mmCIF file of C-alpha atoms in Angstrom:
data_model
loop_
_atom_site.group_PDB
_atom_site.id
_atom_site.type_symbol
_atom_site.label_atom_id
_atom_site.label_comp_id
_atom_site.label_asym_id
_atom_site.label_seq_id
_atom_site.Cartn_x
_atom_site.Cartn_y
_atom_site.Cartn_z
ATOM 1 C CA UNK A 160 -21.513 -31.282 -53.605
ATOM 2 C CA UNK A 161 -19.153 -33.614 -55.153
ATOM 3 C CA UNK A 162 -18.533 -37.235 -53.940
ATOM 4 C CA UNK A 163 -15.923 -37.284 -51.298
ATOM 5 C CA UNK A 164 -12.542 -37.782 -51.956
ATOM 6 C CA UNK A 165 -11.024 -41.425 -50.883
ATOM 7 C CA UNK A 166 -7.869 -41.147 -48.638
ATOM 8 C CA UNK A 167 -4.730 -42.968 -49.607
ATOM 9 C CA UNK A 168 -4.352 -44.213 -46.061
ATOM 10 C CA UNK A 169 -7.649 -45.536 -46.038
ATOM 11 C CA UNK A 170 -8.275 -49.186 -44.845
ATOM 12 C CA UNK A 171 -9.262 -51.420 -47.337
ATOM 13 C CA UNK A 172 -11.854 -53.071 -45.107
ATOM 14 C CA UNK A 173 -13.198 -49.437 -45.545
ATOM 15 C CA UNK A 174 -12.685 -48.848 -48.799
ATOM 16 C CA UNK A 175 -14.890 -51.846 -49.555
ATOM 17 C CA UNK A 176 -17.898 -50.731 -47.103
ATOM 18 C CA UNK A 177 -17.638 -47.614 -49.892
ATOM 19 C CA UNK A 178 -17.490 -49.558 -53.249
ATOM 20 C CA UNK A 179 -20.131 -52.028 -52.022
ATOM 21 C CA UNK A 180 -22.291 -49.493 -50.608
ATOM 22 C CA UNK A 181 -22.309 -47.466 -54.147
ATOM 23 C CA UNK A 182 -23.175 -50.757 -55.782
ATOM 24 C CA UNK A 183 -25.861 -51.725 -53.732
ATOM 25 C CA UNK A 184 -27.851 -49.248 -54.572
ATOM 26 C CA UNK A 185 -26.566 -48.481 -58.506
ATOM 27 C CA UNK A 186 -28.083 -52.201 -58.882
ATOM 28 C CA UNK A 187 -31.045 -51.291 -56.644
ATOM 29 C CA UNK A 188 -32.021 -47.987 -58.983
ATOM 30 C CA UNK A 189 -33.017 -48.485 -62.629
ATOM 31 C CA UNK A 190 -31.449 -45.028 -63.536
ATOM 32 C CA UNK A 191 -28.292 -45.780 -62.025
ATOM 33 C CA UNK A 192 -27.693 -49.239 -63.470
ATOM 34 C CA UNK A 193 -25.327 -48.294 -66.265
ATOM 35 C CA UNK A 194 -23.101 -47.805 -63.343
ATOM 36 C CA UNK A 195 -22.988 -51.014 -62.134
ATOM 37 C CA UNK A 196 -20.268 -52.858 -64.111
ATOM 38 C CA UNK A 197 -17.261 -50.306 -63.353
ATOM 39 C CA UNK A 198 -18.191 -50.560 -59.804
ATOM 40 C CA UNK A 199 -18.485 -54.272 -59.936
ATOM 41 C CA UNK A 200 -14.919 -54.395 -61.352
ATOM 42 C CA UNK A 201 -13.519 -52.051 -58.764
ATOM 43 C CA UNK A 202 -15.291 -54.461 -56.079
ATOM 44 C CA UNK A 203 -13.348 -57.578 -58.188
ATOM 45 C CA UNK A 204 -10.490 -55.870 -58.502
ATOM 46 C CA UNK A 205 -10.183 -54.790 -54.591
ATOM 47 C CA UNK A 206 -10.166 -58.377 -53.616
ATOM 48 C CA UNK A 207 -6.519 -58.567 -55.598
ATOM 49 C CA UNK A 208 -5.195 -55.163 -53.925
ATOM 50 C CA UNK A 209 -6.609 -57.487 -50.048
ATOM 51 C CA UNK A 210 -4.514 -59.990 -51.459
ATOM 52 C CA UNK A 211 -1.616 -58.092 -52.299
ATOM 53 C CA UNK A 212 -1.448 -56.361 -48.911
ATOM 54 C CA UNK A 213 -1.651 -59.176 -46.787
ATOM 55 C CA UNK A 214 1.618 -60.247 -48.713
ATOM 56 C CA UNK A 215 2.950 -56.684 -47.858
ATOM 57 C CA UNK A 216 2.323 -57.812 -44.557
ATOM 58 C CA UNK A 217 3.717 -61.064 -44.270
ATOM 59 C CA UNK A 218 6.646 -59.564 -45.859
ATOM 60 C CA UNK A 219 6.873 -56.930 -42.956
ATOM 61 C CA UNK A 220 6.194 -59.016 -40.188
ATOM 62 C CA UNK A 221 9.160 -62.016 -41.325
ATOM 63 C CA UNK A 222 11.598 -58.770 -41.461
ATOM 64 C CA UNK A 223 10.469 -57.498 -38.486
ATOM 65 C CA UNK A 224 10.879 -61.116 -36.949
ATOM 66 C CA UNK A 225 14.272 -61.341 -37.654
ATOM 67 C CA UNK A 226 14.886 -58.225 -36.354
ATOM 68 C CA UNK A 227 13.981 -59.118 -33.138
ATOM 69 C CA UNK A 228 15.464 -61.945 -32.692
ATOM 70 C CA UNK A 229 19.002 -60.379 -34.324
ATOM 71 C CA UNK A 230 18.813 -57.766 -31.768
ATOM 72 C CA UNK A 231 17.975 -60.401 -29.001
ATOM 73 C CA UNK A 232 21.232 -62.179 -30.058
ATOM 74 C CA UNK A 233 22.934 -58.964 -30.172
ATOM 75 C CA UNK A 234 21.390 -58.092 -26.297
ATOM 76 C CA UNK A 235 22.342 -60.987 -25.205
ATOM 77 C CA UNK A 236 26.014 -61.101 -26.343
ATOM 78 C CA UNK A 237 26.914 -57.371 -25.048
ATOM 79 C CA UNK A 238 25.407 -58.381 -22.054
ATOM 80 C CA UNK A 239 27.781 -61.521 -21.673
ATOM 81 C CA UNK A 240 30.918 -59.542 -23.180
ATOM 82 C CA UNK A 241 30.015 -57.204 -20.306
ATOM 83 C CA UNK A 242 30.378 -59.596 -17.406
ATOM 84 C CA UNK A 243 33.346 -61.247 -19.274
ATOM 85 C CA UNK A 244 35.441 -57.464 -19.640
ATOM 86 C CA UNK A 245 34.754 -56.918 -15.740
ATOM 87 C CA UNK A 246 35.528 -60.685 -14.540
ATOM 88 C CA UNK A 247 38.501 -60.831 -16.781
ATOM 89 C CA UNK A 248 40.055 -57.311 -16.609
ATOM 90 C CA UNK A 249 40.984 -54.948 -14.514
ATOM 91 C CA UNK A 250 42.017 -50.896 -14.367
ATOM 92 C CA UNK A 251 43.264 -49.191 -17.285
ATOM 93 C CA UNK A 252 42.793 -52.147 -19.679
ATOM 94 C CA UNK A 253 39.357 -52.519 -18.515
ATOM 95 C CA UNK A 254 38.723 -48.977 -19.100
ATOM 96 C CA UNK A 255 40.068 -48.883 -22.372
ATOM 97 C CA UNK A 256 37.482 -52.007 -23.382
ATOM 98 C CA UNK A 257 34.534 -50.571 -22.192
ATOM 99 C CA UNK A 258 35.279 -47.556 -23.829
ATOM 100 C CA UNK A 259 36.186 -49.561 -27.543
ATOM 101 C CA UNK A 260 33.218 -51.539 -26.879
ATOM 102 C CA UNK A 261 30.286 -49.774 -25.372
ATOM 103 C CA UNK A 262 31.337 -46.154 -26.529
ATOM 104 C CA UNK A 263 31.045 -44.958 -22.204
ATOM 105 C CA UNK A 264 27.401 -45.645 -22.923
ATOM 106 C CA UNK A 265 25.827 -47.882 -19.896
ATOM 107 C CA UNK A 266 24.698 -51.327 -20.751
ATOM 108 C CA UNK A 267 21.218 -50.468 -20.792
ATOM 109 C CA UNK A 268 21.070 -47.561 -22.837
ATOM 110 C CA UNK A 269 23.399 -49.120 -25.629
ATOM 111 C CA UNK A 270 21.492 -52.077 -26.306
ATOM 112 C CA UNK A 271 17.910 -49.633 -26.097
ATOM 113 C CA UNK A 272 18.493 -49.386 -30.022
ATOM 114 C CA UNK A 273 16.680 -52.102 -31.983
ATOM 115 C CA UNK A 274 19.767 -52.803 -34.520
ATOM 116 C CA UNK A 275 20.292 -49.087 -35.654
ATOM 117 C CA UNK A 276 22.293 -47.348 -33.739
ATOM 118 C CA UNK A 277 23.787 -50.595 -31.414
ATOM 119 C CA UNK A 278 24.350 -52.500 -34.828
ATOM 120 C CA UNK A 279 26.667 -50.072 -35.981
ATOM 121 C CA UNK A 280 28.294 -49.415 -33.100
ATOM 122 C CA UNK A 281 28.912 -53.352 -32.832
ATOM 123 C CA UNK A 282 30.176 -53.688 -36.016
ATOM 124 C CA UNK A 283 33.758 -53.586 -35.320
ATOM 125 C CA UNK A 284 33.521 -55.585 -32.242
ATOM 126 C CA UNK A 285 35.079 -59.122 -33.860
ATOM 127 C CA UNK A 286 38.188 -57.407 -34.579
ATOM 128 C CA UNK A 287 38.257 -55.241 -30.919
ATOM 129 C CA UNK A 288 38.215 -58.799 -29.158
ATOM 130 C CA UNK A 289 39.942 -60.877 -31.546
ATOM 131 C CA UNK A 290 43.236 -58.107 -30.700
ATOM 132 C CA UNK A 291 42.248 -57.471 -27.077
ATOM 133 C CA UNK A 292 44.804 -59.764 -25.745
ATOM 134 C CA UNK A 293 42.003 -60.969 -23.289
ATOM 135 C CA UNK A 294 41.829 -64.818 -23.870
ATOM 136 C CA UNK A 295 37.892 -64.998 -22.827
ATOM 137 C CA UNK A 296 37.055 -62.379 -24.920
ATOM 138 C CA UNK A 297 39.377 -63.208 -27.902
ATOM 139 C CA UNK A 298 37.104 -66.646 -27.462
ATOM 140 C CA UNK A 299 34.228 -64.396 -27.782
ATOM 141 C CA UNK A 300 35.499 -62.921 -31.562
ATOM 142 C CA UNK A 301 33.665 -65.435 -34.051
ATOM 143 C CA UNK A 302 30.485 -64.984 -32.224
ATOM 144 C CA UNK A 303 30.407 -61.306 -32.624
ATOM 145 C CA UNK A 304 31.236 -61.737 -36.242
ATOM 146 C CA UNK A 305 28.193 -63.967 -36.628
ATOM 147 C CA UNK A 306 26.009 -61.713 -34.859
ATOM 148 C CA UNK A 307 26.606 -58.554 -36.278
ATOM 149 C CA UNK A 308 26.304 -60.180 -39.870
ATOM 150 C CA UNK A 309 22.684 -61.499 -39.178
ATOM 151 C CA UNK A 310 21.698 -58.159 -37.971
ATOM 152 C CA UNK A 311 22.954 -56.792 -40.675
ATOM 153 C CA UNK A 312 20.826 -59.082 -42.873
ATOM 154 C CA UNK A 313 17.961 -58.351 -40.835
ATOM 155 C CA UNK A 314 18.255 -54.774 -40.776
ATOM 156 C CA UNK A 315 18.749 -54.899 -44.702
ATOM 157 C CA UNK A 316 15.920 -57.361 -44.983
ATOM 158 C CA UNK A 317 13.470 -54.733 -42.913
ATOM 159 C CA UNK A 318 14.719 -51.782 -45.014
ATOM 160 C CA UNK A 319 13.890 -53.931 -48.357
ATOM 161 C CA UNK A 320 10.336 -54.551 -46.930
ATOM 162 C CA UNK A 321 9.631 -51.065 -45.848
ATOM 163 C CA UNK A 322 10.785 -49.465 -49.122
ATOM 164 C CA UNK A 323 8.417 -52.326 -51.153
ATOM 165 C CA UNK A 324 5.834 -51.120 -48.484
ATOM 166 C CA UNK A 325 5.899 -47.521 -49.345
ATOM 167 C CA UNK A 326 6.082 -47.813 -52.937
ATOM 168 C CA UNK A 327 2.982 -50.365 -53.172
ATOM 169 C CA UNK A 328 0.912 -47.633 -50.614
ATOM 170 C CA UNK A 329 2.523 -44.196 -52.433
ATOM 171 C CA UNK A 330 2.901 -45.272 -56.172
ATOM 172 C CA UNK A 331 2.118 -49.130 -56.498
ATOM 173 C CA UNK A 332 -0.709 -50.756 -57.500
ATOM 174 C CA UNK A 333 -2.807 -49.909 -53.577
ATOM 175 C CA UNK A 334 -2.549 -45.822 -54.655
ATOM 176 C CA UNK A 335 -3.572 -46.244 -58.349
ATOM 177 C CA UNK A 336 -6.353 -48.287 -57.337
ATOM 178 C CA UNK A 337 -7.688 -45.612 -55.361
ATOM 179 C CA UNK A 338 -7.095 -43.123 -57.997
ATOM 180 C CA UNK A 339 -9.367 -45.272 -60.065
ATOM 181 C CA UNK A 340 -12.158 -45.379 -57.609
ATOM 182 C CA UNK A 341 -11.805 -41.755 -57.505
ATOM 183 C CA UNK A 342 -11.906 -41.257 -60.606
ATOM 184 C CA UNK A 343 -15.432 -43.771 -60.591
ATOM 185 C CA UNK A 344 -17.136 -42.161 -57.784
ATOM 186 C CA UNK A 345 -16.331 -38.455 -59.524
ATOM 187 C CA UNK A 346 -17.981 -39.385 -62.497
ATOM 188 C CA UNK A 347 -21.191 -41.128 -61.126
ATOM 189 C CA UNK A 348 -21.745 -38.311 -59.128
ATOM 190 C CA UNK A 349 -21.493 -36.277 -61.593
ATOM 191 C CA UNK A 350 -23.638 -38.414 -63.849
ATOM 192 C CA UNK A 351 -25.902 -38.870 -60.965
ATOM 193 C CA UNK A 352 -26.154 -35.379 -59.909
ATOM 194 C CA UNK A 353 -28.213 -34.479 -63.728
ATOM 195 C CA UNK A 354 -30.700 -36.784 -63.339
ATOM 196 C CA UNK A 355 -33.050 -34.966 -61.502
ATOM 197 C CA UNK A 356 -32.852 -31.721 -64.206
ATOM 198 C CA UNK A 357 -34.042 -34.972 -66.292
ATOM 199 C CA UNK A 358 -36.668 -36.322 -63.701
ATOM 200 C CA UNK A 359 -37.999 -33.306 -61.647
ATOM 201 C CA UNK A 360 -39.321 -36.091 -59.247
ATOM 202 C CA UNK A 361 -36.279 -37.090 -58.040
ATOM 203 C CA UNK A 362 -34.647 -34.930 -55.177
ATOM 204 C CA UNK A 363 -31.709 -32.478 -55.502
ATOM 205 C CA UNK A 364 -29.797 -34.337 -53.824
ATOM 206 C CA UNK A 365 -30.110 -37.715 -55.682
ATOM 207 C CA UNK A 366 -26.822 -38.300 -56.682
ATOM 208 C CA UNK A 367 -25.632 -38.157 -52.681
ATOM 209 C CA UNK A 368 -27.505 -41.190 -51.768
ATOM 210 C CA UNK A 369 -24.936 -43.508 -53.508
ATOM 211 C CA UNK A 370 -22.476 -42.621 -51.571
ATOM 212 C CA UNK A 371 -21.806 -43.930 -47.835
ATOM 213 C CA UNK A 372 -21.626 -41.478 -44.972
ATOM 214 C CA UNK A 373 -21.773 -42.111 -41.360
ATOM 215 C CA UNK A 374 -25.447 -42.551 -40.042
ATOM 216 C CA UNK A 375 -25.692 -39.839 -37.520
ATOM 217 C CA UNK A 376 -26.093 -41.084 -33.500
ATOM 218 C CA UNK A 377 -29.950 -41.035 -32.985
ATOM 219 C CA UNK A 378 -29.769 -39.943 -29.296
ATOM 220 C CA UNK A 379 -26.401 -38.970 -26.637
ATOM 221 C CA UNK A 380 -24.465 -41.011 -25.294
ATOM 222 C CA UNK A 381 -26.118 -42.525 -22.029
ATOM 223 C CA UNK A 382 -24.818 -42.192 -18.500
ATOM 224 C CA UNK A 383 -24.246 -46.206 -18.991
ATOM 225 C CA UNK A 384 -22.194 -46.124 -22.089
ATOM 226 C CA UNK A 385 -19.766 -43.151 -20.477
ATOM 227 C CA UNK A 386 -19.583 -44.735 -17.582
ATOM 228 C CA UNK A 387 -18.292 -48.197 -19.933
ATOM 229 C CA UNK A 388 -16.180 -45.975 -21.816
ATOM 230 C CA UNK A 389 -14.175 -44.348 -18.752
ATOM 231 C CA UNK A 390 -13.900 -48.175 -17.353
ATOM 232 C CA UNK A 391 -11.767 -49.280 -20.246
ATOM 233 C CA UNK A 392 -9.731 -46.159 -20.889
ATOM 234 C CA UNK A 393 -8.800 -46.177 -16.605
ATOM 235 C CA UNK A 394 -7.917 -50.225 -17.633
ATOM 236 C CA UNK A 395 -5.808 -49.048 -20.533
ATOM 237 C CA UNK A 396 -4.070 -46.111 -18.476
ATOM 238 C CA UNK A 397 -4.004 -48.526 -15.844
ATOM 239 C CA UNK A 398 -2.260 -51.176 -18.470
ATOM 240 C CA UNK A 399 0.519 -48.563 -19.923
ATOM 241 C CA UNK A 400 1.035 -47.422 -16.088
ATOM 242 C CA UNK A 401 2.145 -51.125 -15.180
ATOM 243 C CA UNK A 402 4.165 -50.963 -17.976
ATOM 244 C CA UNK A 403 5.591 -47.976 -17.613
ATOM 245 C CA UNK A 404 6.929 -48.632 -13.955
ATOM 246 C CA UNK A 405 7.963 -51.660 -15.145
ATOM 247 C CA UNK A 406 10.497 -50.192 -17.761
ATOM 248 C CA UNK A 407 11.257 -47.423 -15.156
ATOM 249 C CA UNK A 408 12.515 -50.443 -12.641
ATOM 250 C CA UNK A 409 14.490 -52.160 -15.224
ATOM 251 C CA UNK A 410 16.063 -48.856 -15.670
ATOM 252 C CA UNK A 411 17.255 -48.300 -12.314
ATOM 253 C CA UNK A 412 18.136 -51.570 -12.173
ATOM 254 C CA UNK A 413 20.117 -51.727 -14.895
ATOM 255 C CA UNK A 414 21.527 -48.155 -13.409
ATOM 256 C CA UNK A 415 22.401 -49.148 -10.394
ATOM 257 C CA UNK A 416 24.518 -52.452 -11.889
ATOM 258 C CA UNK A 417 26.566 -49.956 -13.762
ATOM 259 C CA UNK A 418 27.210 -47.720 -10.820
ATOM 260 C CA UNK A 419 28.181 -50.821 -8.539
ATOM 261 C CA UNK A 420 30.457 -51.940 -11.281
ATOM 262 C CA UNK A 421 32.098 -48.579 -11.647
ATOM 263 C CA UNK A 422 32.651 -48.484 -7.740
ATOM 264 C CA UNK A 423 34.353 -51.911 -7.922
ATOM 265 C CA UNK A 424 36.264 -50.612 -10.814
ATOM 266 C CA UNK A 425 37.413 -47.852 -8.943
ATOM 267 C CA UNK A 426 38.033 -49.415 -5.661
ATOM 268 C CA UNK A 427 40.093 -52.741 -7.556
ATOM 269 C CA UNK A 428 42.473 -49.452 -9.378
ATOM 270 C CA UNK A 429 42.847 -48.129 -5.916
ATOM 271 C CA UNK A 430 44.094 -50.769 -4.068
ATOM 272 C CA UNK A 431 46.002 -51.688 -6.928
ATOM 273 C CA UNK A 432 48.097 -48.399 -6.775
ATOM 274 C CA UNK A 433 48.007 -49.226 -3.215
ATOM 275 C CA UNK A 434 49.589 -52.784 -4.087
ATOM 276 C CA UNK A 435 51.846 -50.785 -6.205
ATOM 277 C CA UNK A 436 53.009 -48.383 -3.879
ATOM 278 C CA UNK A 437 53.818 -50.671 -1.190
ATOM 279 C CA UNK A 438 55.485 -53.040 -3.728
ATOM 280 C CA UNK A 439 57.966 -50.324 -4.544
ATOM 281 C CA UNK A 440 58.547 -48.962 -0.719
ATOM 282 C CA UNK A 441 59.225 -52.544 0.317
ATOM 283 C CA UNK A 442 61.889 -52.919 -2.565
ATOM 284 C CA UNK A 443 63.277 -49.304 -1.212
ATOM 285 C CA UNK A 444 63.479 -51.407 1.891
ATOM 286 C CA UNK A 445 65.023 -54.558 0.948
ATOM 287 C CA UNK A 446 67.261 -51.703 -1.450
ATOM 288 C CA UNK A 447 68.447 -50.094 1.630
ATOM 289 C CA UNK A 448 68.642 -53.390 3.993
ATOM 290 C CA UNK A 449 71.449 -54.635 1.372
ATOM 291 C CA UNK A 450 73.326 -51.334 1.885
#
């Protein structure tokens, strides 16, 4: 049986129980020693490919920081544009904003999106309010501009980190150093695996011993340690449950605003064709009272 092949996606903290498990006992075995250097220097050299992760993820975690708080900014701003369209406008021309600006989508489910989809469809929003004709929301124009270009940044800046992400796991330095302790592990078990042809004393299956696999559970699990186990899963279903009805409220919340608004909407455009109507019959009036 060969040595078992390393995963790419393996953990580094792993990866090191392996290498320093294999060296252990190569310095531990006098037949084994001539083994010892290479798998010193892949136990060197893994403290560099540590170091050069934990940059990866700084690197991820500043992107994904300014993320969030560009899609915060951008939250917060179609929520305020939002109040501003329905406090400032009225029928058709409120209508036709909603629909420029929030694409018939309700509040909540545009801004769901973080950047993506609710970036782009922001994009064009300086130059929708700057030639609204809506004096609060023309006011509103420079913001959106500086908005939309930090998420853009952001979303650019996440993109860059991702791609330097997946090139350091897929082809960087992270996946040719586990091609190389591959490569190591191959050959000492197949070194390993001759000796004892050379050494009849030794056991057939010499060359396995170098090689860390999990220690199999001595006894079952006890009643006990289910028992523990089923506690914190009901706590974490419990947890995600909480949160779930949480998100579920804040939907129908959010729902429910957007329904009330469109009632107002549609009782303010009634009674203004009701205004209307009654404007014109009482100039019919005044029309015939002249005659």
């Amino acid at each position: 049986m060969a040595a078992r092949i390393i995963a790419y996606r393996i953990g580094l903290f792993t990866l090191l129980r392996e290498l320093q498990y294999t060296l252990s006992r190569a310095k531990e075995e006098p037949l084994a020693v001539g083994y010892v250097p290479g798998f010193q220097a892949l136990r060197d050299d893994w403290k560099l490919i540590l170091l050069e992760e934990i940059d990866m993820l700084d690197i991820l975690a500043q992107a994904q920081a300014a993320v969030d708080k560009a899609d915060g900014g951008l939250d917060g701003f179609a929520g305020r544009v939002s109040r501003t369209v329905d406090e400032s406008t009225s029928g058709n021309t409120r209508k036709q904003l909603r629909t420029a600006l929030f694409k018939n989508k309700p509040l909540a489910k545009f801004r769901r999106p973080v950047l993506g989809g609710q970036l782009a469809s922001m994009s064009d929003w300086a130059e929708t309010l700057a030639k609204c004709g809506v004096p609060a929301l023309i006011a509103m124009a420079p913001e959106a501009e500086m908005l939309v270009a930090a998420g853009e940044d952001a979303e650019n800046q996440r993109k860059s980190a991702q791609s330097s992400n997946r090139n350091f796991r897929d082809v960087g330095h992270r996946k040719q150093f586990i091609d190389k302790v591959n490569a190591a592990r191959k050959e000492a078990h197949g070194g390993l695996a001759k000796l004892p042809f050379e050494h009849p004393a030794l056991p057939r299956d010499f060359a396995e011993g170098f090689f860390y696999s999990e220690p199999p559970r001595d006894e079952e699990e006890t009643i006990d340690e289910v028992k523990t186990s089923i506690a914190e899963l009901t706590a974490q279903l419990e947890e995600r449950q909480a949160l779930l009805k949480k998100l579920e409220e804040e939907a129908e919340a959010e729902a429910r605003a957007d329904e009330e608004r469109l009632a107002k909407a549609q009782i303010a455009e009634e009674l203004e064709a009701q205004a209307k109507a009654l404007l014109e019959k009482a100039a019919a009036l005044k029309a015939q009272a002249k005659k």
